[in-house]
Amino acid sequence: MRRTALAALCLAAAATAGLTGCLPGQNTADDKPKGPFAGMTGGEIADRAMKATTDATSLRIKGDVPDDESDGTIRIDMALNKKGECAGTMSMSGQGKADLVKSGHTVYMKYDEAFLRAQGKGESKADTDAVVAMMAGKWTKMSAKGQDAKDIAGFCDLNTVLADARNVNSDATRGWTTTVDGTSAIVLEEKEGSDRYTLYVAAEGKPYLLKVTSTSKKNPGTIVFTDYEKPVPAAAPKGKVLDLDKLGG
């Protein structure tokens, strides 16, 4: 059951990286209007946004991404940094929630009952009830270097999550100006076959990526990026923590 939950969160990471790295092609010679990013094409703005975003040492990712295994949706809300720390929550198609913290070399997770029962499908009721009784609502921990936690530890590394977004040469089309959570932003449109992507780039301060919306059949969804350069609240949980490595040993 632990492996299933960890794999689900890694799928979210893969989908997130796919959304932020969906900018193939060459720069177009679209019009160069005045205003934010005056004289720049949509592709040039997108490339600048990708660089600013991947250069950030920390940020928060929030949104819905598809889960290929269940054909459902994974909802994530996670702050992470380039030190490999993270803190946040995930849920799968509304079937409960899991909290995650990675601090130092330890991964901490807390599952609610609905999440554990959803992950226990196919197992006997007695086994699932036992797991729920032992783990629901309680913090657990595993070594980040252990087999069960390797993938989740990788997801907590911002370098890994945004790896596919580096060195992008975009042919995005420049659109209108709007706001995202009160921040002025320029809208960029990207096409790849029948898939459509809309990017919102900050028009004030550093040109961070603020939001990506995808109508891709493979990776539909919306991801919002906030809290750039803010500390990740990755303190180890206080109180009693269930050591899953000892249980597994």
XYZ file of C-alpha atoms in Angstrom:
249
model
C 0.000 0.000 0.000
C 2.856 2.368 0.729
C 4.317 1.821 -2.708
C 0.991 2.526 -4.391
C 0.609 5.867 -2.629
C 4.179 6.891 -3.404
C 3.812 5.936 -7.058
C 0.645 8.036 -7.314
C 2.450 11.128 -6.122
C 5.282 10.506 -8.567
C 2.752 10.404 -11.403
C 1.717 13.883 -10.336
C 5.314 15.013 -10.549
C 5.711 13.550 -14.030
C 2.545 15.230 -15.250
C 3.602 18.540 -13.740
C 6.958 18.377 -15.468
C 5.163 17.553 -18.720
C 2.980 20.631 -18.491
C 5.878 22.968 -17.808
C 7.989 21.411 -20.545
C 5.484 21.442 -23.417
C 7.041 24.201 -25.457
C 8.735 22.691 -28.541
C 9.508 24.375 -31.821
C 11.171 27.597 -32.966
C 10.477 31.253 -32.222
C 7.939 32.816 -34.537
C 8.068 36.269 -36.020
C 4.795 37.394 -34.459
C 4.033 41.053 -33.923
C 6.061 42.923 -31.330
C 3.563 45.113 -29.458
C 4.301 47.659 -26.773
C 3.648 47.185 -23.063
C 5.010 44.348 -20.942
C 7.880 42.592 -22.746
C 7.859 45.278 -25.459
C 9.592 44.141 -28.627
C 9.558 40.446 -27.657
C 7.816 37.606 -29.439
C 5.644 35.119 -27.601
C 8.346 32.490 -27.945
C 10.969 34.793 -26.466
C 8.721 35.570 -23.501
C 8.054 31.876 -22.925
C 11.762 31.071 -23.018
C 12.469 33.844 -20.523
C 9.675 32.570 -18.257
C 11.043 29.037 -18.321
C 14.494 30.280 -17.355
C 13.181 32.417 -14.490
C 11.029 29.557 -13.217
C 13.737 26.890 -13.386
C 16.249 29.282 -11.768
C 13.988 29.713 -8.722
C 15.271 27.986 -5.590
C 11.763 27.292 -4.250
C 8.112 27.524 -5.271
C 4.663 26.066 -4.676
C 2.780 23.931 -7.207
C -0.975 23.571 -6.975
C -3.433 21.971 -9.370
C -5.047 18.896 -10.868
C -3.191 16.405 -13.037
C -4.273 13.061 -14.548
C -3.441 9.686 -13.040
C -2.836 7.173 -15.828
C -3.262 4.183 -13.510
C -6.751 5.038 -12.254
C -7.932 7.301 -15.102
C -8.766 9.725 -12.315
C -7.284 12.992 -11.163
C -4.543 13.721 -8.663
C -4.808 17.049 -6.856
C -1.538 18.381 -5.486
C -0.610 21.376 -3.374
C 3.091 21.193 -2.676
C 5.876 23.608 -1.756
C 9.346 22.375 -2.684
C 12.886 23.592 -3.162
C 16.239 22.688 -4.660
C 17.466 21.335 -1.330
C 15.091 18.406 -1.765
C 12.648 19.583 0.903
C 8.880 19.618 0.403
C 5.626 20.025 2.297
C 2.048 19.773 1.115
C -0.917 17.552 0.346
C -2.240 15.275 -2.373
C -5.558 13.597 -3.064
C -6.762 11.221 -5.764
C -10.088 11.857 -7.485
C -11.499 13.136 -4.223
C -10.765 9.803 -2.493
C -9.141 11.087 0.641
C -5.973 13.025 1.274
C -2.342 12.431 2.188
C 0.025 14.958 3.764
C 3.694 14.869 2.836
C 6.819 16.390 4.348
C 10.414 15.645 3.412
C 12.912 17.008 5.863
C 16.562 16.060 5.747
C 16.861 12.393 4.804
C 13.389 11.428 6.009
C 10.007 11.295 4.251
C 6.965 11.835 6.464
C 3.423 11.018 5.312
C 0.004 11.103 6.958
C -3.005 9.449 5.312
C -6.665 9.884 6.136
C -8.988 6.862 6.264
C -10.586 7.488 2.874
C -7.186 7.577 1.181
C -6.036 4.328 2.808
C -9.249 2.512 1.908
C -9.034 3.698 -1.696
C -5.445 2.426 -1.898
C -6.505 -0.876 -0.322
C -8.874 -1.919 -3.086
C -8.233 -5.528 -4.013
C -7.017 -6.409 -0.550
C -9.101 -8.192 2.063
C -11.340 -6.110 4.305
C -9.494 -7.399 7.337
C -6.110 -6.308 5.965
C -7.440 -2.891 4.967
C -9.121 -2.405 8.346
C -5.848 -3.257 10.054
C -3.921 -0.729 8.011
C -6.550 1.945 8.658
C -6.474 1.254 12.401
C -2.696 1.495 12.449
C -2.076 4.445 10.120
C -5.119 6.671 9.566
C -4.527 10.202 10.790
C -1.044 9.366 12.076
C 2.293 10.602 10.829
C 4.576 7.928 9.406
C 8.189 8.128 8.371
C 10.616 6.359 6.052
C 14.227 6.878 5.100
C 14.397 8.931 1.902
C 17.105 6.525 0.728
C 14.930 3.457 1.194
C 13.387 1.597 -1.738
C 9.831 2.705 -0.907
C 10.731 6.392 -0.650
C 13.245 6.938 -3.468
C 10.702 8.192 -5.993
C 8.925 10.463 -3.566
C 12.247 11.937 -2.489
C 12.955 12.731 -6.137
C 9.622 14.499 -6.472
C 10.548 16.748 -3.554
C 13.577 18.018 -5.488
C 12.633 21.078 -7.552
C 15.527 20.399 -9.927
C 14.001 17.020 -10.786
C 10.418 18.245 -11.125
C 11.330 21.057 -13.531
C 14.114 19.233 -15.370
C 12.160 19.033 -18.654
C 11.416 22.761 -18.618
C 15.016 23.833 -19.161
C 16.544 24.931 -22.463
C 13.189 25.323 -24.195
C 12.957 27.008 -27.582
C 9.311 28.027 -27.863
C 7.083 29.114 -30.722
C 4.332 30.410 -28.417
C 1.993 33.103 -29.697
C 1.713 36.274 -27.679
C -1.774 37.056 -26.388
C -3.529 39.516 -24.122
C -2.700 40.909 -20.665
C -4.682 39.738 -17.622
C -4.178 39.083 -13.903
C -3.508 35.869 -11.988
C -4.283 36.151 -8.273
C -3.775 39.900 -8.467
C -0.503 39.739 -10.415
C -0.376 41.300 -13.879
C 0.339 38.586 -16.447
C 0.713 38.128 -20.176
C -1.021 35.192 -21.836
C 0.815 32.927 -24.274
C -0.719 30.245 -26.483
C 1.133 27.111 -27.536
C 0.004 24.422 -29.986
C 1.305 20.910 -30.462
C -0.815 18.954 -32.898
C -4.364 19.001 -31.556
C -3.187 19.910 -28.054
C -3.453 23.461 -26.751
C -1.548 25.045 -23.877
C -2.113 28.456 -22.303
C 0.677 29.974 -20.233
C 0.392 32.950 -17.906
C 3.679 34.782 -17.295
C 4.226 37.476 -14.657
C 4.466 40.917 -16.275
C 5.815 42.493 -13.094
C 9.126 41.669 -11.457
C 10.771 38.440 -12.614
C 8.904 36.759 -15.495
C 7.887 33.721 -13.480
C 5.412 31.208 -14.830
C 2.171 31.762 -12.881
C -0.172 29.223 -14.439
C -0.353 26.617 -17.199
C -3.617 25.263 -18.583
C -3.512 22.239 -20.858
C -6.196 20.744 -23.100
C -3.852 17.916 -24.051
C -5.583 14.531 -24.190
C -2.610 12.978 -22.425
C -2.048 15.593 -19.712
C -5.109 17.857 -19.335
C -5.336 20.100 -16.311
C -4.253 23.349 -14.723
C -1.161 23.955 -12.615
C -0.623 27.169 -10.630
C 2.837 28.301 -9.506
C 3.190 30.593 -6.468
C 5.413 31.381 -3.468
C 8.596 31.789 -5.476
C 11.703 31.996 -3.272
C 9.701 31.520 -0.066
C 10.851 29.088 2.655
C 9.355 25.592 2.472
C 7.629 24.658 5.788
C 9.359 21.282 5.924
C 9.753 20.856 9.674
C 9.522 17.278 10.927
C 6.145 16.492 12.544
C 6.046 16.717 16.318
C 4.818 13.977 18.593
C 4.678 10.235 17.943
C 5.638 9.138 14.408
C 5.182 5.581 13.119
C 8.442 4.233 11.665
C 7.467 2.229 8.577
C 11.027 1.086 7.938
C 11.089 -0.744 11.261
C 7.686 -2.278 10.589
C 8.829 -3.458 7.178
C 12.025 -4.907 8.588
